[in-house]
Amino acid sequence: MVKICCIGAGYVGGPTMAVIALKCPEIEVAVVDISVSRIAAWNSDTLPIYEPGLDDVVKKCRGMNLFFSTDVEKHVSEADIVFVSVNTPTKTQGLGAGKAADLTYWESAARMIADVSKSNKIVVEKSTVPVKTAEAIEKILNHNSKGIDFQILSNPEFLAEGTAIQDLFNPDRVLIGGRETPGGQKAIEALRDVYAHWVPVDRIICTNLWSAELSKLAANAFLAQRISSVNAMSALCEATGADVSQVSHAVGKDTRIGPKFLNASVGFGGSCFQKDILNLVYICECNGLPEVANYWKQVIKINDYQKTRFVNRIVSSMFNTVSGKKIAILGFAFKKDTGDTRETPAIDVCKGLLGDKALLSIYDPQVNEEQIQRDLAMKKFDWDHPVHLQPMSPTSIKQVNVVWDAYAATKDAHGVCVLTEWDEFKTLDYQRIFDNMRKPAFVFDGRNVVDEAKLRAIGFIVYSIGKPLDQWLKDMPAVA
């Protein structure tokens, strides 16, 4: 029986291994992590992450051929294929601080694999890693190999949170990169055979190691670039009276461009986009390509500008101060159908409003108070370290109140900010919300989910990103 072990029971490792176990009943799959609480959650009825469809998959396989364990060394030593899906945060100090990936966790995983292995292994990079990481890992493994043969593969994930299970069931492509040697090619075939249980072979792309590693960074950079492109247009639309929804619809009808990732918003978030672009920038700089580095830097600059612009619009619209005013924040996750708050634009928007002494009342159907308080108190990039290495629960920010109901969040508020596109925010009783708010009542829609005309008819002053401005907003322009 082929045995697979995955180090890291997070957003990538957990769902990916669960689907492999479901689709390959003859393969034994173990997901290991040093976090006792996280493994306990995977073994309970309340999984540590929210992902539509994940519960069903885990419950079908757990205890049959899918196991979650803290006994890392045992499962690694027994495995034929070891996936490594550990955190690769952005460095906060030292060489490459603020851009380069910190490979501390990757390196310690590689050393542990070398220490405990008693048989030949295929080691698979699953985390997003900088180009040429495989080379470094290979050196660590081979210098500590005790005669054991290690083959390194790169198999980057292309999951979108909220649709991860569907993406795993029916991927656009599976990418496997390996060495162009007989051993490397044999390892590629072994992993291809696992995916071929359910993925058509023509969707399994085999490349060299570096192409696979760079393809992941490039894919995320291209997607983020589309979002920053439409967000840049949204600022111009507001200035000229154009409607960004109409512009992006017209642009997306061009089959060469297509409609995906053309929704203007308060900005992109999630664990990958910013991190991967910073990584790409650093690699370009290290390879003497400053013009290329600056090109990709601009994608992040526009994203930061969009969040700042949104906060400035809120403050300027409300008589240039939000001090002491209650602002309702609807949505904190970086997008709908996930509880993930990593790099969510809501953090920067909330911090901007708190900096102007606003009182925030936050509601998100999938994010709890502890997570919100932690995110608002954490330093940049701290979120990407394992939970037990993050700063301990910080003191609560007194200006922040987390509630479990949109109506409680908006009661007596001066303004409402929609920061996540949860479907329920489209169908709220906005008349009821208006009746219970201070006047003038403002709605700042950072996801373009509300019906502006309907809300204006109720009496709201509405700001939607990239849409023609209310006269009120024209009279009180935002200072960039």
XYZ file of C-alpha atoms in Angstrom:
480
model
C 0.000 0.000 0.000
C 1.386 3.402 -0.996
C 1.676 5.725 1.999
C 1.476 9.509 1.728
C 2.276 11.900 4.558
C 1.661 15.650 4.511
C 3.529 17.924 6.939
C 1.249 20.855 7.731
C -2.480 20.611 8.473
C -3.510 24.039 7.195
C -5.616 25.469 4.375
C -3.632 23.579 1.717
C -2.554 20.350 3.412
C -5.888 19.422 5.008
C -8.238 19.730 2.005
C -5.703 18.423 -0.554
C -4.955 15.269 1.423
C -8.636 14.691 2.209
C -9.460 14.695 -1.506
C -6.502 12.404 -2.347
C -7.760 9.981 0.338
C -11.307 10.125 -1.074
C -10.220 9.574 -4.676
C -7.513 6.972 -3.914
C -8.999 4.543 -1.362
C -6.011 2.191 -1.729
C -3.562 4.909 -0.577
C -3.074 5.595 3.140
C -2.881 9.345 3.798
C -1.622 10.908 7.039
C -1.718 14.652 7.751
C 0.692 15.619 10.518
C 1.272 18.844 12.434
C 3.010 19.810 15.666
C -0.019 21.857 16.721
C -1.989 19.605 19.099
C -5.073 21.844 19.003
C -5.161 21.912 15.209
C -4.918 18.108 14.892
C -7.581 17.727 17.623
C -9.862 19.979 15.555
C -9.287 17.894 12.398
C -10.283 14.827 14.425
C -13.422 16.516 15.813
C -16.820 17.498 14.400
C -15.670 21.139 14.098
C -12.852 21.311 11.551
C -10.256 24.078 12.015
C -11.089 25.673 8.660
C -14.356 26.466 6.918
C -14.550 25.338 3.317
C -17.785 24.313 1.548
C -17.857 20.522 1.039
C -14.780 19.810 3.183
C -16.760 18.326 6.090
C -18.318 15.633 3.898
C -15.002 14.600 2.349
C -13.213 14.359 5.712
C -16.038 12.415 7.370
C -16.133 9.852 4.530
C -12.402 9.038 4.803
C -11.276 9.821 8.349
C -10.322 6.648 10.196
C -10.461 4.624 6.955
C -7.471 5.783 4.924
C -7.170 9.388 6.173
C -5.504 10.103 9.502
C -4.620 13.298 11.367
C -1.772 12.978 13.852
C 0.833 14.850 15.901
C 3.235 11.906 15.583
C 5.140 13.623 12.785
C 8.273 11.475 12.772
C 6.473 8.102 12.691
C 4.329 8.994 9.660
C 7.172 10.692 7.791
C 9.486 7.707 8.253
C 6.780 5.288 6.991
C 5.723 7.367 3.966
C 6.683 6.804 0.327
C 5.674 10.345 -0.662
C 6.033 13.295 1.743
C 4.205 16.528 0.934
C 5.538 19.612 2.714
C 2.889 22.260 3.251
C 4.349 24.509 5.945
C 4.225 28.281 6.401
C 6.552 30.371 4.245
C 6.077 33.838 5.749
C 7.655 37.028 4.450
C 10.849 37.856 6.339
C 10.470 40.722 8.801
C 14.161 41.261 9.508
C 17.582 40.549 8.054
C 18.458 40.088 4.390
C 15.423 40.611 2.151
C 13.179 41.838 5.013
C 9.700 42.810 3.816
C 10.040 40.867 0.540
C 11.914 37.567 0.734
C 10.261 34.356 1.935
C 11.371 33.031 5.314
C 12.194 29.353 4.774
C 12.906 28.524 8.427
C 9.955 26.104 8.712
C 10.753 24.505 5.365
C 14.379 23.943 6.329
C 13.520 22.383 9.689
C 11.000 20.093 7.938
C 13.681 18.990 5.452
C 16.200 18.277 8.221
C 13.603 16.259 10.127
C 12.750 14.226 6.974
C 16.457 13.447 6.504
C 16.824 12.457 10.179
C 13.904 10.028 10.399
C 13.916 8.448 6.927
C 14.909 4.829 6.598
C 13.759 4.301 2.993
C 13.786 6.199 -0.330
C 11.314 9.081 -0.484
C 9.715 11.497 -2.895
C 9.532 14.913 -1.202
C 6.919 17.254 -2.690
C 6.895 21.057 -2.298
C 3.291 22.060 -1.738
C 3.793 25.444 -0.028
C 4.359 28.461 -2.240
C 8.126 28.797 -2.243
C 10.671 30.975 -4.024
C 12.233 29.682 -7.223
C 15.265 27.476 -6.502
C 13.982 26.403 -3.046
C 13.968 22.821 -4.274
C 17.690 23.105 -4.901
C 18.324 24.184 -1.290
C 16.071 21.434 0.081
C 17.784 18.887 -2.132
C 21.177 19.880 -0.694
C 19.955 19.503 2.900
C 18.427 16.099 2.186
C 21.370 14.764 0.205
C 24.005 15.969 2.687
C 22.131 14.115 5.440
C 20.896 11.196 3.394
C 22.784 8.222 4.924
C 22.565 6.561 1.509
C 18.810 7.136 1.095
C 17.599 8.471 -2.265
C 15.447 11.609 -2.065
C 13.686 12.952 -5.164
C 12.318 16.496 -4.937
C 9.182 17.525 -6.814
C 7.376 20.846 -7.017
C 3.583 20.466 -7.058
C 2.167 23.935 -6.365
C -1.469 24.296 -5.336
C -3.853 26.490 -7.326
C -6.792 26.445 -4.912
C -9.155 29.343 -4.429
C -10.574 29.531 -0.923
C -14.322 29.118 -0.854
C -14.139 26.738 -3.841
C -11.118 24.624 -2.790
C -12.940 21.274 -2.817
C -14.396 21.915 -6.281
C -10.958 23.070 -7.457
C -9.462 19.816 -6.168
C -12.197 17.653 -7.698
C -11.998 19.386 -11.066
C -8.707 21.283 -11.423
C -7.829 23.446 -14.465
C -4.414 21.803 -14.276
C -2.122 19.883 -11.951
C 1.488 20.976 -12.233
C 4.361 18.645 -11.339
C 7.951 19.795 -11.700
C 10.949 17.516 -11.249
C 14.543 16.898 -12.182
C 15.263 15.927 -15.789
C 17.064 12.748 -14.645
C 15.824 9.131 -14.717
C 15.143 9.300 -10.954
C 13.386 12.640 -11.294
C 11.204 11.433 -14.148
C 10.265 8.279 -12.227
C 9.219 10.428 -9.240
C 7.088 12.641 -11.517
C 5.351 9.512 -12.852
C 4.658 8.247 -9.321
C 2.918 11.497 -8.360
C 1.151 11.725 -11.713
C -0.295 8.250 -11.090
C -1.827 9.490 -7.807
C -3.601 12.436 -9.478
C -4.558 10.351 -12.521
C -7.077 8.501 -10.291
C -9.453 11.377 -11.017
C -7.722 14.075 -13.098
C -7.587 13.602 -16.907
C -3.967 13.004 -17.903
C -3.990 15.912 -20.382
C -4.556 18.265 -17.431
C -1.463 17.009 -15.603
C 1.424 19.197 -16.772
C 4.973 17.977 -16.161
C 7.826 20.507 -16.243
C 11.267 21.068 -14.818
C 11.540 22.137 -11.171
C 12.133 25.824 -11.755
C 9.243 26.217 -14.214
C 6.817 24.664 -11.711
C 8.028 26.888 -8.868
C 7.873 30.066 -10.963
C 4.482 29.200 -12.521
C 2.797 29.441 -9.119
C 4.249 32.888 -8.373
C 3.454 34.042 -11.906
C -0.168 32.833 -11.762
C -0.845 34.719 -8.528
C 0.935 37.827 -9.808
C -1.197 37.818 -12.986
C -4.438 37.425 -11.005
C -3.527 40.187 -8.547
C -2.502 42.398 -11.459
C -6.003 42.092 -12.958
C -7.566 43.187 -9.668
C -5.212 46.155 -9.349
C -5.889 47.064 -13.003
C -9.658 47.253 -12.496
C -9.183 49.028 -9.140
C -7.000 51.644 -10.848
C -9.800 52.119 -13.381
C -12.334 52.466 -10.528
C -10.581 55.613 -9.286
C -10.715 57.084 -12.805
C -14.391 56.088 -13.136
C -15.273 58.027 -9.964
C -13.367 61.050 -11.250
C -15.121 61.038 -14.637
C -18.631 59.755 -13.847
C -18.141 56.388 -15.567
C -19.422 53.191 -13.948
C -16.688 50.606 -13.352
C -19.168 47.706 -13.529
C -20.143 48.741 -17.053
C -16.511 49.293 -18.043
C -15.333 45.904 -16.691
C -18.326 44.158 -18.317
C -17.448 45.710 -21.689
C -13.747 44.887 -21.284
C -14.462 41.320 -20.113
C -16.559 40.612 -23.237
C -13.295 40.601 -25.191
C -12.528 36.887 -25.354
C -8.792 37.630 -25.156
C -9.356 39.215 -21.731
C -12.389 37.396 -20.301
C -14.593 38.429 -17.362
C -12.873 36.821 -14.359
C -11.097 38.878 -11.686
C -12.487 42.152 -13.041
C -14.649 43.147 -10.078
C -13.566 46.452 -8.543
C -13.295 46.297 -4.761
C -11.629 47.729 -1.693
C -8.592 45.575 -2.554
C -7.326 42.011 -2.740
C -6.401 39.922 0.290
C -5.649 36.320 1.167
C -2.491 34.504 2.098
C -0.856 34.401 -1.332
C -1.189 37.409 -3.593
C 0.821 40.019 -1.718
C 3.314 37.497 -0.356
C 3.956 35.943 -3.751
C 4.374 39.277 -5.521
C 6.827 40.503 -2.842
C 8.695 37.255 -3.353
C 8.709 37.765 -7.120
C 10.005 41.325 -6.623
C 12.826 40.040 -4.439
C 13.803 37.321 -6.928
C 13.860 39.923 -9.740
C 16.051 42.245 -7.664
C 18.439 39.400 -6.782
C 18.740 38.540 -10.455
C 19.573 42.117 -11.482
C 16.146 42.928 -12.970
C 15.081 46.170 -11.194
C 12.684 47.252 -13.987
C 10.794 43.960 -13.731
C 10.767 44.230 -9.913
C 9.317 47.757 -10.074
C 6.624 46.644 -12.514
C 5.297 44.033 -10.071
C 5.706 46.338 -7.052
C 3.141 48.643 -8.623
C 0.445 45.939 -8.320
C 0.807 46.077 -4.524
C 1.052 49.886 -4.478
C -2.318 50.184 -6.250
C -3.831 47.706 -3.795
C -2.596 49.769 -0.827
C -3.770 52.978 -2.538
C -7.269 51.528 -2.990
C -7.599 50.761 0.757
C -6.282 54.206 1.727
C -8.620 55.864 -0.777
C -11.597 54.000 0.718
C -10.769 55.142 4.273
C -10.212 58.720 3.082
C -13.593 58.674 1.329
C -15.333 57.555 4.536
C -13.690 60.209 6.698
C -14.126 63.094 4.223
C -17.801 62.216 3.601
C -18.579 62.310 7.328
C -17.547 65.942 7.873
C -13.842 65.067 7.872
C -13.920 63.174 11.154
C -15.114 59.801 12.406
C -13.873 60.423 15.962
C -16.336 58.923 18.457
C -18.686 57.825 15.656
C -19.943 54.267 15.453
C -19.095 52.648 12.121
C -20.549 49.219 11.311
C -18.171 46.861 9.497
C -20.032 44.155 7.569
C -17.609 41.398 6.659
C -14.045 40.807 7.846
C -12.903 37.725 5.863
C -10.911 38.522 2.727
C -13.728 37.112 0.556
C -17.031 35.289 0.943
C -17.371 31.575 1.729
C -14.233 31.444 3.857
C -13.338 32.338 7.423
C -9.803 33.296 6.345
C -8.696 36.794 7.368
C -5.082 36.681 6.199
C -4.166 40.009 4.527
C -7.878 40.895 4.357
C -8.398 44.526 3.273
C -10.700 44.858 6.302
C -7.624 44.993 8.568
C -6.169 48.093 6.915
C -9.574 49.779 6.598
C -10.359 49.153 10.277
C -6.910 50.324 11.365
C -7.341 53.480 9.271
C -10.688 54.229 10.925
C -9.352 53.404 14.395
C -6.488 55.807 13.721
C -9.145 58.512 13.360
C -10.717 57.341 16.666
C -13.831 55.690 15.188
C -15.834 53.157 17.234
C -16.164 49.951 15.223
C -18.921 47.354 15.419
C -17.907 44.333 13.333
C -19.985 41.433 12.036
C -18.798 38.511 9.881
C -20.726 35.210 9.719
C -17.530 33.103 9.783
C -14.947 35.093 11.786
C -14.956 35.118 15.596
C -14.071 37.930 17.971
C -10.742 36.453 19.053
C -9.535 36.293 15.442
C -10.637 39.865 14.689
C -8.975 41.277 17.808
C -5.832 39.287 17.060
C -5.695 40.556 13.460
C -6.164 44.182 14.462
C -3.426 43.986 17.105
C -0.883 41.995 15.077
C 2.133 43.380 13.267
C 2.382 42.994 9.484
C 3.435 39.469 8.371
C 3.042 37.975 11.917
C -0.096 36.151 10.737
C 1.944 33.831 8.535
C 3.721 32.081 11.399
C 2.181 29.006 13.078
C -0.358 30.041 15.724
C 1.753 28.884 18.656
C 4.583 31.171 17.479
C 2.369 34.216 16.997
C 2.187 36.866 19.734
C -0.050 35.725 22.588
C -3.655 36.938 22.578
C -3.268 40.692 22.634
C -5.275 43.008 24.824
C -8.581 43.820 23.162
C -8.857 47.083 21.295
C -11.489 48.946 23.274
C -12.858 50.820 20.242
C -13.810 47.492 18.621
C -16.995 45.585 19.368
C -17.657 42.272 17.594
C -21.300 41.220 17.223
C -23.066 38.229 15.661
C -25.779 40.038 13.747
C -25.767 42.717 11.022
C -28.644 44.587 12.672
C -26.820 44.805 16.015
C -23.714 46.056 14.179
C -25.615 48.828 12.402
C -27.835 50.009 15.288
C -27.066 53.658 16.136
C -24.210 53.684 13.591
C -23.341 56.757 11.549
C -22.038 54.676 8.654
C -21.948 51.108 7.299
C -18.927 49.650 5.449
C -19.399 46.482 3.408
C -15.959 44.827 3.255
C -16.786 41.195 2.310
C -19.234 40.188 -0.420
C -21.259 37.707 1.691
C -24.560 36.959 -0.088
C -26.578 37.796 3.016
C -25.508 41.449 2.775
C -27.444 41.756 -0.500
C -30.736 40.796 1.151
C -30.607 42.670 4.469
C -33.618 44.815 5.416
C -31.950 48.137 4.676
C -35.083 50.091 5.595
C -34.857 48.627 9.109
C -31.129 49.430 9.206
C -31.770 53.031 8.067
C -34.471 53.545 10.694
C -32.050 52.513 13.450
C -29.057 54.592 12.305
C -27.921 58.130 13.042
C -28.666 60.603 10.254
C -27.317 61.365 7.745
C -26.851 57.612 7.271
C -23.984 56.478 5.041
C -23.257 53.196 3.253
C -19.727 52.666 1.911
C -19.826 49.594 -0.291
C -16.330 48.178 -0.768
C -17.587 45.177 -2.745
C -20.344 46.658 -4.923
C -22.975 44.281 -3.546
C -25.766 46.699 -2.567
C -28.408 48.167 -4.859
C -27.388 51.843 -4.725
C -30.619 53.178 -6.280
C -32.756 51.293 -3.771
C -30.644 52.492 -0.835
C -30.693 56.096 -2.049
C -34.492 55.904 -2.323
C -34.588 54.831 1.355
C -32.501 57.884 2.267
C -28.900 56.608 2.504
C -25.912 58.482 1.160
C -24.178 55.721 -0.800
C -20.587 55.343 -1.951
C -19.870 52.364 -4.211
C -16.359 51.857 -5.542
C -15.978 53.041 -9.121
C -19.611 54.191 -9.451
C -20.858 57.741 -10.233
C -20.720 59.770 -7.020
C -23.622 61.141 -4.961
C -23.790 64.935 -5.001
C -22.926 64.791 -1.291
C -19.666 62.976 -2.061
C -18.834 65.419 -4.863
C -19.260 68.295 -2.409
C -16.883 66.607 0.071
C -14.052 65.217 -2.050
C -11.693 62.665 -0.548
C -8.111 63.757 -0.119
C -5.761 61.083 -1.441
